[in-house]
Short mmCIF file of C-alpha atoms in Angstrom, two decimals:
data_model
loop_
_atom_site.label_atom_id
_atom_site.label_comp_id
_atom_site.label_asym_id
_atom_site.label_seq_id
_atom_site.Cartn_x
_atom_site.Cartn_y
_atom_site.Cartn_z
CA MET K 14 15.63 -9.27 -4.00
CA GLU K 15 15.32 -12.09 -6.51
CA ASN K 16 12.52 -11.97 -9.01
CA ILE K 17 10.10 -14.67 -7.89
CA ASN K 18 6.40 -15.12 -8.50
CA ARG K 19 3.78 -13.35 -6.42
CA VAL K 20 2.69 -16.40 -4.40
CA ASN K 21 6.19 -17.23 -3.17
CA LYS K 22 6.95 -13.58 -2.70
CA TYR K 23 3.94 -13.26 -0.42
CA ASP K 24 4.79 -16.43 1.50
CA ASN K 25 8.33 -15.14 2.11
CA PRO K 26 7.99 -11.35 2.37
CA ASN K 27 10.92 -9.01 2.81
CA GLU K 28 11.83 -8.46 6.48
CA ALA K 29 11.54 -4.71 5.91
CA ILE K 30 7.94 -5.17 4.80
CA LYS K 31 7.08 -7.38 7.77
CA ASN K 32 8.62 -4.87 10.17
CA MET K 33 6.80 -1.97 8.50
CA VAL K 34 3.43 -3.71 8.74
CA ASP K 35 4.04 -4.69 12.37
CA LYS K 36 4.83 -1.07 13.25
CA ILE K 37 1.66 0.17 11.57
CA ILE K 38 -0.55 -2.46 13.22
CA ASN K 39 0.96 -1.70 16.64
CA LYS K 40 0.46 2.02 16.08
CA LEU K 41 -3.15 1.47 15.07
CA ASN K 42 -3.86 -0.71 18.09
CA LYS K 43 -2.35 1.90 20.40
CA THR K 44 -4.18 4.79 18.73
CA GLN K 45 -7.55 3.08 18.84
CA LYS K 46 -7.26 1.55 22.32
CA ASP K 47 -9.77 3.94 23.87
CA SER K 48 -11.89 4.51 20.78
CA SER K 49 -15.55 3.47 20.73
CA LYS K 50 -15.37 3.24 16.93
CA ARG K 51 -12.52 0.77 16.63
CA ILE K 52 -11.55 -0.21 13.09
CA TYR K 53 -9.87 -3.53 12.36
CA TYR K 54 -7.22 -3.59 9.64
CA SER K 55 -6.19 -6.69 7.72
CA ARG K 56 -2.53 -7.57 8.17
CA LYS K 57 -2.72 -9.62 4.98
CA GLU K 58 -4.05 -6.68 2.96
CA MET K 59 -1.47 -4.33 4.43
CA MET K 60 1.29 -6.80 3.60
CA LYS K 61 0.03 -6.95 0.02
CA TYR K 62 -0.02 -3.14 -0.10
CA PHE K 63 3.69 -2.89 0.67
CA LEU K 64 4.52 -5.76 -1.67
CA ASP K 65 2.80 -3.75 -4.39
CA ALA K 66 4.80 -0.72 -3.25
CA GLN K 67 8.00 -2.71 -3.69
CA ASP K 68 6.93 -3.66 -7.23
CA ILE K 69 6.28 0.00 -8.04
CA PHE K 70 9.67 1.03 -6.65
CA GLU K 71 11.44 -1.62 -8.71
CA TYR K 72 9.52 -0.51 -11.81
CA HIS K 73 10.68 3.10 -11.41
CA ASP K 74 14.25 2.09 -10.50
CA VAL K 75 15.13 1.72 -14.16
CA GLY K 76 18.89 1.70 -13.58
CA LYS K 77 18.56 -0.84 -10.73
CA LYS K 78 20.62 1.41 -8.47
CA GLY K 79 18.41 0.87 -5.44
CA GLU K 80 17.26 4.49 -5.41
CA VAL K 81 15.10 6.89 -7.42
CA ASP K 82 14.67 10.65 -7.62
CA ILE K 83 12.76 11.86 -4.56
CA THR K 84 10.47 13.98 -6.76
CA LEU K 85 8.93 10.75 -8.09
CA PHE K 86 7.39 9.96 -4.71
CA PRO K 87 4.01 11.73 -5.11
CA LYS K 88 3.41 10.00 -8.45
CA MET K 89 4.46 6.62 -7.04
CA ALA K 90 2.32 7.12 -3.94
CA ARG K 91 -0.71 7.98 -6.04
CA GLN K 92 -0.21 4.73 -7.89
CA LEU K 93 -0.95 3.15 -4.49
CA LYS K 94 -4.09 5.31 -4.09
CA GLN K 95 -2.55 7.90 -1.82
CA VAL K 96 -3.91 11.30 -2.82
CA TYR K 97 -1.42 14.00 -3.77
CA ASP K 98 -2.78 17.08 -5.54
CA ILE K 99 -0.70 20.02 -6.83
CA ARG K 100 -0.58 21.69 -3.41
CA ASP K 101 0.55 18.48 -1.71
CA ILE K 102 3.23 17.95 -4.36
CA ASN K 103 4.60 21.49 -3.94
CA ASN K 104 4.66 21.13 -0.14
CA PHE K 105 6.45 17.80 -0.44
CA LYS K 106 9.09 19.27 -2.76
CA LYS K 107 9.70 22.13 -0.31
CA GLU K 108 10.03 19.69 2.60
CA MET K 109 12.56 17.53 0.76
CA LYS K 110 14.54 20.59 -0.33
CA ILE K 111 14.74 21.85 3.25
CA LYS K 112 15.83 18.40 4.45
CA LYS K 113 18.26 18.14 1.50
CA ILE K 114 16.85 14.78 0.44
CA TYR K 115 17.27 14.20 -3.28
CA LYS K 116 17.17 10.41 -3.62
CA MET K 117 14.81 7.80 -2.21
CA ASP K 118 15.63 4.17 -1.47
CA LEU K 119 13.05 1.47 -0.79
CA GLN K 120 13.11 1.96 2.98
CA LEU K 121 12.47 5.71 2.65
CA PHE K 122 9.65 4.97 0.20
CA PHE K 123 8.06 2.67 2.79
CA THR K 124 8.52 5.30 5.51
CA LEU K 125 6.87 8.05 3.47
CA LEU K 126 3.98 5.76 2.58
CA LYS K 127 3.55 4.81 6.24
CA ARG K 128 3.47 8.48 7.23
CA LYS K 129 0.58 9.17 4.88
CA ILE K 130 -1.28 6.02 5.95
CA LEU K 131 -1.09 6.90 9.64
CA TYR K 132 -2.05 10.50 8.93
CA SER K 133 -5.15 9.36 7.05
CA ILE K 134 -6.15 6.81 9.66
CA ASN K 135 -5.77 9.30 12.50
CA ASN K 136 -8.45 11.45 10.87
CA SER K 137 -11.91 10.32 11.92
CA ASN K 138 -13.33 10.62 8.42
CA ASN K 139 -10.53 8.65 6.77
CA ASN K 140 -12.10 7.89 3.38
CA GLU K 141 -13.60 11.34 2.98
CA ASN K 142 -10.32 13.07 3.82
CA ASP K 143 -8.28 10.74 1.61
CA ASN K 144 -10.43 11.46 -1.44
CA SER K 145 -11.15 15.13 -0.71
CA SER K 146 -8.93 16.49 -3.49
CA PHE K 147 -10.40 14.11 -6.06
CA ARG K 148 -13.93 14.94 -4.89
CA GLN K 149 -13.27 18.67 -5.10
CA HIS K 150 -12.07 18.49 -8.70
CA TYR K 151 -14.77 15.99 -9.68
CA ASP K 152 -17.50 18.28 -8.37
CA ILE K 153 -16.06 21.22 -10.29
CA LEU K 154 -16.08 19.26 -13.55
CA ASP K 155 -19.51 17.74 -12.89
CA MET K 156 -21.23 20.97 -13.93
CA LYS K 157 -24.65 19.36 -14.38
CA LYS K 158 -24.41 17.82 -10.90
CA LYS K 159 -25.53 14.40 -12.09
CA GLN K 160 -22.66 12.55 -10.38
CA LEU K 161 -21.61 11.43 -13.86
CA LEU K 162 -18.64 13.15 -15.45
CA ASP K 163 -18.34 13.66 -19.20
CA VAL K 164 -15.03 12.05 -20.21
CA ASP K 165 -14.41 14.72 -22.85
CA GLU K 166 -14.45 17.36 -20.11
CA LEU K 167 -12.17 15.19 -18.01
CA ARG K 168 -9.77 14.81 -20.93
CA THR K 169 -9.59 18.61 -21.18
CA TYR K 170 -9.12 19.36 -17.50
CA LEU K 171 -7.11 16.38 -16.30
CA GLY K 172 -4.19 18.68 -15.44
CA LEU K 173 -6.07 19.76 -12.32
CA MET K 174 -4.69 16.69 -10.53
CA GLY K 175 -1.11 17.55 -11.49
CA ASP K 176 -0.71 14.98 -14.28
CA LYS K 177 0.01 15.65 -17.94
CA ILE K 178 -1.41 12.61 -19.71
CA ASN K 179 -1.54 12.73 -23.49
CA PRO K 180 -4.74 11.72 -25.37
CA ASP K 181 -3.43 8.27 -26.29
CA ASP K 182 -2.56 7.44 -22.68
CA PHE K 183 -5.92 8.77 -21.55
CA ASN K 184 -7.74 6.52 -24.02
CA ILE K 185 -5.71 3.53 -22.80
CA LEU K 186 -6.80 4.31 -19.24
CA LEU K 187 -10.42 4.37 -20.34
CA ARG K 188 -10.17 1.09 -22.23
CA TYR K 189 -8.32 -0.56 -19.36
CA ASN K 190 -11.08 0.37 -16.93
CA LEU K 191 -13.77 -0.83 -19.30
CA ILE K 192 -12.21 -4.17 -20.27
CA ASN K 193 -9.90 -5.33 -17.49
CA ASN K 194 -10.73 -3.54 -14.26
CA HIS K 195 -12.81 -5.83 -12.03
CA ARG K 196 -13.08 -3.10 -9.38
CA ILE K 197 -15.29 -0.92 -11.59
CA ASN K 198 -19.01 -1.52 -11.14
CA LYS K 199 -20.98 -1.56 -14.40
CA ASP K 200 -23.17 1.23 -13.00
CA ASP K 201 -20.10 3.48 -12.69
CA ILE K 202 -19.70 3.73 -16.47
CA VAL K 203 -22.11 4.95 -19.15
CA LEU K 204 -21.45 3.89 -22.76
CA ASP K 205 -22.51 5.64 -25.95
CA GLU K 206 -23.98 4.02 -29.06
CA ASN K 207 -20.48 3.01 -30.19
CA LYS K 208 -19.76 1.20 -26.90
CA GLU K 209 -17.26 3.90 -25.96
CA ILE K 210 -17.16 5.35 -22.45
CA LYS K 211 -19.23 8.53 -22.29
CA ASN K 212 -19.63 9.22 -18.57
CA ILE K 213 -17.99 7.95 -15.39
CA SER K 214 -18.94 8.07 -11.73
CA PHE K 215 -16.75 9.40 -8.93
CA ASN K 216 -15.58 5.88 -8.01
CA ALA K 217 -14.50 5.17 -11.59
CA TYR K 218 -12.81 8.59 -11.76
CA VAL K 219 -10.69 7.96 -8.66
CA ASP K 220 -9.79 4.44 -9.71
CA MET K 221 -8.71 5.53 -13.18
CA LEU K 222 -6.46 8.34 -11.92
CA THR K 223 -4.82 6.13 -9.31
CA CYS K 224 -4.31 3.06 -11.47
CA TYR K 225 -0.54 2.82 -12.00
CA LYS K 226 -0.45 0.20 -14.76
CA TYR K 227 -0.50 2.67 -17.66
CA ILE K 228 0.78 5.89 -16.05
#
């Protein structure tokens, strides 16, 4: 697909993306037909989600071969805020080994993302289930139970989520959230006397670990 700017890319989305979104919307409508707690999902936002997914795939497809190693999927999915902890990653690797799938093209990437999306939506407590692994680890590290995590403790125990991020990358993530991330509420971050991040809330914690720009 030619490299065009985001506006034009959104106005003329890939047919695969349009078909994927249509399938998800139809599935949601069918699933929720008899539900008293119907949730309405934005087609525009879902379209943007898969456009972002395409960008992430192209970023990881360094050799421009149209495929990447299947073991990259959990990391790539987490860059789109799908939660994969160590247990999920191990289960995924076992599944792919049994199915003898070693490479992933863009269509398979979309399919795997869709599977997780539908699984999450089909659970009544979608947001709670989706963030359960992050919440579990956050609560363990929040020893003082103040709902504010000490970033030094987070720096030490970050491996709990399956990532090995060196100190420099970790500091970049902190600075990115402080300076550039419009999603972070000012109340989610506590600064010290040197204007450095000292504590972060659960929302800031999840956003930092799922932000793909510097991972």
